[in-house]
Coordinates of C-alpha atoms in Angstrom, one line a residue:
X3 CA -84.7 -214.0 -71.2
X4 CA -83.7 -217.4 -70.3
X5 CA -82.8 -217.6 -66.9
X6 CA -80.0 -220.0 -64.6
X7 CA -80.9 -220.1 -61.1
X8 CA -77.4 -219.6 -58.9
X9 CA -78.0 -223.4 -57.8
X10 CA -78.5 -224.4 -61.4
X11 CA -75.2 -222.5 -62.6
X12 CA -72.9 -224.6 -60.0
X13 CA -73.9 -227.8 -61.7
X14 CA -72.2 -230.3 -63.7
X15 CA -69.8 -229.2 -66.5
X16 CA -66.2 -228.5 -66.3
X17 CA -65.6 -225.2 -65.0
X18 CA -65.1 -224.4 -61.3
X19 CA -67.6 -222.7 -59.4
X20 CA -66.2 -219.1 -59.8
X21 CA -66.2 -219.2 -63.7
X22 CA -69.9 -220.3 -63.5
X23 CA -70.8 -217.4 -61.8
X24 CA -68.2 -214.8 -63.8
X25 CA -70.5 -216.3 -66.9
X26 CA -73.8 -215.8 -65.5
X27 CA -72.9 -212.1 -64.4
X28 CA -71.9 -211.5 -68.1
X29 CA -75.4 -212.5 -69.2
X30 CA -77.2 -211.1 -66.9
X31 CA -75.8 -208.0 -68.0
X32 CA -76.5 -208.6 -71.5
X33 CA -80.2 -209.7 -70.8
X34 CA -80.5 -206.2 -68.7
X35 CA -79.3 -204.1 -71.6
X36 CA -81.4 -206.0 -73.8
X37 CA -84.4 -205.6 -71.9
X38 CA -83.6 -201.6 -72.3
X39 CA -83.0 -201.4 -75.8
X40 CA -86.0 -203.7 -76.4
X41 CA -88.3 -200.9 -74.0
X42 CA -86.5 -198.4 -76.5
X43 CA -87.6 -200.2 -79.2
X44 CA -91.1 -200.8 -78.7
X45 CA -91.6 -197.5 -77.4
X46 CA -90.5 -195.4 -80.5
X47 CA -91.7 -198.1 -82.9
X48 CA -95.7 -197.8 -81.1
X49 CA -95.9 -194.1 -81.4
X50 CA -94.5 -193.8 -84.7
X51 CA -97.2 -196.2 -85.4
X52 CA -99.8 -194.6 -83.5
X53 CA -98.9 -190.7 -84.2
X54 CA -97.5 -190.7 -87.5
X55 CA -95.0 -187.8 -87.0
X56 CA -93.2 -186.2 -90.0
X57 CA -90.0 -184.9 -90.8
X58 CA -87.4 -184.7 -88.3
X59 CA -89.3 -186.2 -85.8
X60 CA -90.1 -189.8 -87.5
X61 CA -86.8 -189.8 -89.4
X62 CA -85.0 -189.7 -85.9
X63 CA -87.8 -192.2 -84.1
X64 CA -86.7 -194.6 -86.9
X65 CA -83.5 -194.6 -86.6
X66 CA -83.8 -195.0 -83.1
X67 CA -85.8 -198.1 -83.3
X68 CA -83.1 -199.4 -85.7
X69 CA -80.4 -198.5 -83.1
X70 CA -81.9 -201.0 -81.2
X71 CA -82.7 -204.1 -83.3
X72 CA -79.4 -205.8 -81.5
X73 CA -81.6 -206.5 -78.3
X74 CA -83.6 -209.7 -79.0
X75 CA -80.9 -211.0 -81.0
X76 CA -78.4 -210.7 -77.9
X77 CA -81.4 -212.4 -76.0
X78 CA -81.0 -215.1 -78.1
X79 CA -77.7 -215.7 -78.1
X80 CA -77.6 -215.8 -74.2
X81 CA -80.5 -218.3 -74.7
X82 CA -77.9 -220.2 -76.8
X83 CA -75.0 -219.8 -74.3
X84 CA -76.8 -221.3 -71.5
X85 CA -78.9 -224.3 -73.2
X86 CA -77.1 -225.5 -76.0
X87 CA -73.9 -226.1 -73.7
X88 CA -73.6 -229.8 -74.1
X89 CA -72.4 -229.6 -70.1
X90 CA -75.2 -228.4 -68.7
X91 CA -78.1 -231.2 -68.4
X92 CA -81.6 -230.5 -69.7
X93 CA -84.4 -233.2 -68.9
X94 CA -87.2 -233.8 -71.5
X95 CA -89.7 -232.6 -67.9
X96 CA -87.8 -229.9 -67.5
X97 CA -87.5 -228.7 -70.7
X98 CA -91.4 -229.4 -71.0
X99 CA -92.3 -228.2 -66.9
X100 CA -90.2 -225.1 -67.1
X101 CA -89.6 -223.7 -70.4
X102 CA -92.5 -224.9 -73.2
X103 CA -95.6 -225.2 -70.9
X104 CA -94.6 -222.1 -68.9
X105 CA -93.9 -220.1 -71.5
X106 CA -97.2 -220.9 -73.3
X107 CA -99.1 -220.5 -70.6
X108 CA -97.4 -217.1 -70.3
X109 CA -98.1 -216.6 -74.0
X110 CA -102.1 -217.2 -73.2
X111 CA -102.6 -215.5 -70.6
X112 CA -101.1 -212.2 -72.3
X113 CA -103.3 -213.1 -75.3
X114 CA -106.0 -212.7 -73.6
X115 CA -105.4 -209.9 -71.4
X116 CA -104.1 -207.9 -74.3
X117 CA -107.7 -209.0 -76.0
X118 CA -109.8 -207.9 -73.1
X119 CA -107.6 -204.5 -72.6
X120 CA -108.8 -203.5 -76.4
X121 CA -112.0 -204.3 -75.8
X122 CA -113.0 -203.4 -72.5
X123 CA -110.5 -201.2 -71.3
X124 CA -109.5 -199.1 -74.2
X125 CA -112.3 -200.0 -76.3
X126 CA -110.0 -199.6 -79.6
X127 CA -111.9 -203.0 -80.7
X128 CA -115.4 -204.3 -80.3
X129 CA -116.7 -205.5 -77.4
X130 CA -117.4 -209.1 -77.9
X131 CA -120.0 -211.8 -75.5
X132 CA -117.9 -214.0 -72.9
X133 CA -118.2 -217.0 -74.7
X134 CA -117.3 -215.2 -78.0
X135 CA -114.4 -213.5 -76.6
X136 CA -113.3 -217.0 -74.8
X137 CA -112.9 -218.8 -78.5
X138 CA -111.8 -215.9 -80.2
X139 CA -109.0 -215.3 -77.8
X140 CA -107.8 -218.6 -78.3
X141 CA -107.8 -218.6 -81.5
X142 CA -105.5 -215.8 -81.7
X143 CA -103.6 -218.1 -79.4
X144 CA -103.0 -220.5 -81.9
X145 CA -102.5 -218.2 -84.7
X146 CA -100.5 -215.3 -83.3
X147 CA -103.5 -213.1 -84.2
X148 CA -102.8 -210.8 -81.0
X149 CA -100.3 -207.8 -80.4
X150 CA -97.4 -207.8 -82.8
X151 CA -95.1 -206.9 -80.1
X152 CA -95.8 -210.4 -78.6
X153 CA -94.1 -212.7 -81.6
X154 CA -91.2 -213.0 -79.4
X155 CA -93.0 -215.2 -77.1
X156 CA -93.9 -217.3 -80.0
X157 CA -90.2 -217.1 -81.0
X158 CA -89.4 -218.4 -77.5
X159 CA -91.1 -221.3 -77.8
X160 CA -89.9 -222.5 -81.0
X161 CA -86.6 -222.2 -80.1
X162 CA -87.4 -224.4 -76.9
X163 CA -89.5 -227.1 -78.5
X164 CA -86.1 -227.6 -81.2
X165 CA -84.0 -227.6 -78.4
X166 CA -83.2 -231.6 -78.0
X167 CA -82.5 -231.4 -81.8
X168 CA -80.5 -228.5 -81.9
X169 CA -79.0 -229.5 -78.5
X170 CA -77.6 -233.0 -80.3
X171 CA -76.2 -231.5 -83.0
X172 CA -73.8 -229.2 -81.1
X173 CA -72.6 -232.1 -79.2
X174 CA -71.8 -234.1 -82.5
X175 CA -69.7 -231.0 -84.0
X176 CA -66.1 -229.8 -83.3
X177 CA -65.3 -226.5 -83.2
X178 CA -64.5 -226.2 -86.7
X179 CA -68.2 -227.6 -87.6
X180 CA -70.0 -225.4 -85.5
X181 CA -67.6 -222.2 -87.0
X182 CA -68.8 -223.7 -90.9
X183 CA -72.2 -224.0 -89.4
X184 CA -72.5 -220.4 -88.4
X185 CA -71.3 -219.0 -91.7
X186 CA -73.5 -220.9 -93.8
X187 CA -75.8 -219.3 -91.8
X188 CA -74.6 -215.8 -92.0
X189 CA -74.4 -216.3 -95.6
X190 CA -77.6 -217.9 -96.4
X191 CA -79.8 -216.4 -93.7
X192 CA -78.7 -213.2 -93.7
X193 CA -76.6 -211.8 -96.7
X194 CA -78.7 -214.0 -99.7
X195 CA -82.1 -213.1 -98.6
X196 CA -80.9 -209.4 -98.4
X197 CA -79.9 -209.5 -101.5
X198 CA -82.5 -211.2 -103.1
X199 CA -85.2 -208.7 -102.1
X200 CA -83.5 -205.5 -103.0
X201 CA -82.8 -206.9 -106.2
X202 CA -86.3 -208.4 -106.2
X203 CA -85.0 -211.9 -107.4
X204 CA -85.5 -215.1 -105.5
X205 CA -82.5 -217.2 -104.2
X206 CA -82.2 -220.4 -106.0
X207 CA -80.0 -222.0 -103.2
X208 CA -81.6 -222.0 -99.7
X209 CA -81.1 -224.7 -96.6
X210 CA -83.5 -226.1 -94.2
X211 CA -83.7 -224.1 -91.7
X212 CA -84.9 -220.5 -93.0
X213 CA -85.1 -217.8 -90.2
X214 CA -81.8 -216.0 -88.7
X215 CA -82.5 -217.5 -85.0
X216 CA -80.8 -220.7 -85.4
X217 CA -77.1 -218.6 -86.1
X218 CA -77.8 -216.4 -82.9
X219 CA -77.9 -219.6 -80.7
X220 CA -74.9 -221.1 -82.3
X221 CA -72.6 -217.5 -82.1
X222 CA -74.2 -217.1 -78.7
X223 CA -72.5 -220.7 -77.9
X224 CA -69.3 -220.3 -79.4
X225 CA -68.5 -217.1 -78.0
X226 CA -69.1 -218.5 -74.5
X227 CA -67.5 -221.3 -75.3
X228 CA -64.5 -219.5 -76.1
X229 CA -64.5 -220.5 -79.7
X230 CA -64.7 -217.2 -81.2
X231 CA -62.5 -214.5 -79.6
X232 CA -62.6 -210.8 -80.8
X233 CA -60.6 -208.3 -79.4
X234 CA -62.0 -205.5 -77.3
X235 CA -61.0 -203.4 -80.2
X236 CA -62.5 -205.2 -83.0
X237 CA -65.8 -205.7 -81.2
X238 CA -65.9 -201.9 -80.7
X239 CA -65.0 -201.3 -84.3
X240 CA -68.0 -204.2 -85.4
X241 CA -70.5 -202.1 -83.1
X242 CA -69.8 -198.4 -83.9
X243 CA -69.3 -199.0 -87.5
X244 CA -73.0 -201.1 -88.1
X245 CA -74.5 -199.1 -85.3
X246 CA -73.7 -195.0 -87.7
X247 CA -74.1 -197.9 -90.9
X248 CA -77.6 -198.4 -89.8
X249 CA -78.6 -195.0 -88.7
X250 CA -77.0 -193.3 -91.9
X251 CA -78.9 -196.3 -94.3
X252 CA -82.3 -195.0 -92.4
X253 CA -81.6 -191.8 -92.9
X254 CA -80.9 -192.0 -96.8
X255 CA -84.0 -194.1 -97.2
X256 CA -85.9 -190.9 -96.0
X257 CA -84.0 -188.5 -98.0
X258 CA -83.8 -190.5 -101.3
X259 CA -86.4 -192.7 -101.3
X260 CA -84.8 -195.8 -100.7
X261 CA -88.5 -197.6 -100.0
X262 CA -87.1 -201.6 -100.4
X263 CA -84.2 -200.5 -98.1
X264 CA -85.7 -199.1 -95.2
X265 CA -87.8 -202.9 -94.5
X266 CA -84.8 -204.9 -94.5
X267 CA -83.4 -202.7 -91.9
X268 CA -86.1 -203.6 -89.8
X269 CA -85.5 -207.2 -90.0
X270 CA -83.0 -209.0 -87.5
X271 CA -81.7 -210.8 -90.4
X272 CA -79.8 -207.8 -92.0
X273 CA -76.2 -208.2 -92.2
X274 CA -75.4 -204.9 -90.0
X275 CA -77.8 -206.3 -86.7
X276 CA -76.5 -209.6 -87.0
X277 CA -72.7 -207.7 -86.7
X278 CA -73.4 -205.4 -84.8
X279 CA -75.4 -208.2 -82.1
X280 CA -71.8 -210.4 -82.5
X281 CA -70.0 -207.2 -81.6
X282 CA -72.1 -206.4 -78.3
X283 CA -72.4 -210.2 -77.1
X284 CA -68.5 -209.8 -77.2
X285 CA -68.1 -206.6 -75.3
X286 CA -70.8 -207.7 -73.1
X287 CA -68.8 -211.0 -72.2
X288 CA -65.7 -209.2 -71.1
X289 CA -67.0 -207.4 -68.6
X290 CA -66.6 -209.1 -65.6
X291 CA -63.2 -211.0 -66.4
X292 CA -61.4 -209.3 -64.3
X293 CA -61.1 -210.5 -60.8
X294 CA -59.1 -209.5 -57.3
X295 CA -57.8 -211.1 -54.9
X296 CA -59.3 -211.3 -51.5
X297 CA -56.9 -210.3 -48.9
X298 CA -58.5 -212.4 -46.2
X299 CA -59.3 -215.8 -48.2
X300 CA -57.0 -215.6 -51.0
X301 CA -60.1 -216.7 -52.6
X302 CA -60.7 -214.8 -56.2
X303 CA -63.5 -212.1 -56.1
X304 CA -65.8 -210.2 -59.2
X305 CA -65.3 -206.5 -59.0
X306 CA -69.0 -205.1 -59.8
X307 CA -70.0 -202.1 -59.3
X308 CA -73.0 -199.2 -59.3
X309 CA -73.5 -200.2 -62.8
X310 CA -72.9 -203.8 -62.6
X311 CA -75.4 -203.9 -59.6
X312 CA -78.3 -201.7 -61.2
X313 CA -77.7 -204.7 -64.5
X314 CA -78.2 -207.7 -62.3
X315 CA -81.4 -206.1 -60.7
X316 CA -82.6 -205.3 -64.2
X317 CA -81.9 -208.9 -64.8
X318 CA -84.3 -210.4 -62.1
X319 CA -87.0 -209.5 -64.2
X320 CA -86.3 -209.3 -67.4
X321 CA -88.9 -211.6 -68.9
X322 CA -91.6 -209.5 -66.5
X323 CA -90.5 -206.5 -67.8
X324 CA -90.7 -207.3 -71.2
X325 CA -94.4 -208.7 -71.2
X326 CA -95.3 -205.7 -68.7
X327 CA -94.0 -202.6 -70.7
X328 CA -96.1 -203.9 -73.3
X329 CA -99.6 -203.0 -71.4
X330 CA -98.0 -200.3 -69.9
X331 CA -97.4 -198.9 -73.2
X332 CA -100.3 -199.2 -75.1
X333 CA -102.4 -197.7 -71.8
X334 CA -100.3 -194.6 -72.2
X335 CA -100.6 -194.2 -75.8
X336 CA -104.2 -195.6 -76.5
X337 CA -105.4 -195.3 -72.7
X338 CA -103.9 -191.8 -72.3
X339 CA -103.8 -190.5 -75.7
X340 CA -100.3 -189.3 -74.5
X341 CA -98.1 -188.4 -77.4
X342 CA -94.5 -187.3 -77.1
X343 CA -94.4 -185.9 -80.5
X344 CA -96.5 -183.2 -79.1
X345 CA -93.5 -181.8 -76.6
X346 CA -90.5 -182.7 -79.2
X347 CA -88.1 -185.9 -79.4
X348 CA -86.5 -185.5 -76.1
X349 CA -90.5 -186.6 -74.6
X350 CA -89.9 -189.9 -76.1
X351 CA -86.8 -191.1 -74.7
X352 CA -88.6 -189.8 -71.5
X353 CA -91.1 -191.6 -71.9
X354 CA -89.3 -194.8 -72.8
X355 CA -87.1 -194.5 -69.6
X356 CA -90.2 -194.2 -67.9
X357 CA -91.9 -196.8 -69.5
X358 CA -89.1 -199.5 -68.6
X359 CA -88.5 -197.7 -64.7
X360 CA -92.4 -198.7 -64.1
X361 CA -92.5 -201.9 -65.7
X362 CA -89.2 -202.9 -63.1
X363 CA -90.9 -201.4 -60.4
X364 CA -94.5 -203.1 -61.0
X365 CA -92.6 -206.4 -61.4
X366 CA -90.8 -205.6 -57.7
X367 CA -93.8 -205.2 -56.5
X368 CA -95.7 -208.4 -57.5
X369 CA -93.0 -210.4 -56.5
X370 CA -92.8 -208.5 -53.3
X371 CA -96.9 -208.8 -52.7
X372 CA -96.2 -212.6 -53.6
X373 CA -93.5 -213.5 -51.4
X374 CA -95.7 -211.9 -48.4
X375 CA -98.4 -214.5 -49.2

């Protein structure tokens, strides 16, 4: 969800003009389809959580949800393309104007008006006094005591605040460094803690940093970088392979009883998402290589298309659409009472394609209503 402004992407750094914008292009696609599968995500995730359905019906939301568990981490790897590049220059006030102070004051006000939607809207909580609801909801603040759908926020910001640090390291490696770096990572991030909790016996070896995020930035750099290449047909293979891997796992966890299992496919640490996520950021990254030639300037030109447009619109708002389809979706369900379970499966994926079509278009409209201010 971290976004380059055109007049950002055109300075400093090595590459011409016309490779700047061939790499934003790529992640704004990326950020797009990640803002979809998030919608997805959330969406199936929330009623399964609210309805309860059985059989078919939850067996199939579930695997759905897990179908999607590659969107934040591609988010994070774009995060990683853009601001760990050691070319691109990041001041201590813009880092701290921009990215930590806005995005915690984002992170508040959602806090609270998640708070006072429970309370007073829906009434699924208490109604608490002003002054009571005033501490309460920044307490929450501080201790992520709010929606559970909101962590990524949280995540956001810690991945901002260890930017100079991470940022300093990357320039000190070489390519083979950062390539060992991202291994250890796989290994001990991803594969070991798997491990350890389906056989229910702590790691003895673990490194300092201990949450998966830290090997999405560094993949996310390297792969824009051009340090790791995959061909078109081994990133297909990586995707369709971990994408029928993860919906056959959650389907044997319902048919026999696999309980440990089906939690560590919900995690973004489990081998198959952190694959499958390496696998899409690849595919996603080729999509605009190819260029024509102008007949009039001789200058080069990006092909993009019906799809290629409707992707960078997405992308104007992808950090809007993500906090928005969150209220959106719990008016429907808890607001509404609307459930999709009621109508069959196919109500669902309606619904989620509806949920992410009016959480663009509300966006639209705010910035609209503020740029005729």
């Amino acid at each position: 969800m971290t976004k380059i402004r055109q007049s950002n992407m055109n300075k400093g750094g090595n590459d011409t003009g016309n490779a700047q914008l061939t790499r934003k292009k790529s992640y704004a696609y990326m950020r797009a389809a990640a803002a979809v599968g998030i919608v997805f995500l959330h969406t199936f995730q929330c009623n399964v959580e609210a309805f309860q359905p059985m059989g078919s019906a939850k067996i199939l939301s579930i695997v759905v949800r897990n179908g999607m568990m590659w969107a934040v981490p591609v988010f994070v790897m774009v995060t990683g393309a853009l601001l760990l590049d050691p070319d691109r220059r990041l001041p201590y006030d813009r880092l701290f104007g921009h990215y930590i102070c806005r995005n915690a004051a984002l992170l508040f006000l959602c806090v609270f008006a998640s708070r006072w939607m429970d309370e007073y809207l829906l009434k699924i909580s208490p109604a608490e006094k002003p002054l009571q609801f005033a501490g309460n909801s920044a307490a929450a603040f501080l201790t992520a005591d709010g929606w559970q759908t909101l962590w990524y926020m949280y995540l956001l910001l810690a991945i901002y605040l260890t930017l100079p640090m991470l940022r300093g390291m990357v320039r000190g490696m070489n390519e083979n460094d950062l390539q060992y770096a991202a291994a250890v990572l796989f290994v001990f991030q991803s594969i070991v803690p798997f491990l350890a909790n389906m056989l229910e016996r702590p790691a003895g070896v673990y490194l300092l940093y201990y949450t998966v995020y830290p090997l999405y930035l560094l993949l996310g750099f390297q792969i824009g970088k051009g340090m790791i290449k995959l061909r078109i047909a081994a990133a297909w293979t990586m995707v369709c392979l971990c994408a029928a891997g993860n919906a056959a796992l959650t389907v044997g966890c319902f048919l026999f009883g696999w309980s440990d299992l089906i939690g560590e496919l919900g995690l973004y640490s489990f081998p198959l998402t952190v694959v499958e996520a390496l696998g899409i950021f690849s595919l996603f990254s080729r999509m605009d290589r190819a260029e024509i030639q102008d007949s009039d300037t001789g200058q080069a030109e990006q092909r993009t298309g019906f799809f290629g447009k409707m992707l960078l619109a997405f992308d104007r708002y992808t950090l809007e659409i993500y906090l928005l389809h969150l209220f959106i979706l719990q008016g429907i369900i808890y607001g509404f009472g609307f459930n999709p379970y009621s109508y069959g499966l196919w109500m669902a994926v309606t619904e989620a394609v509806g949920v992410f079509i009016l959480s663009y278009l509300t966006a639209w409209v705010l910035y609209g209503f503020g740029r005729w201010q």
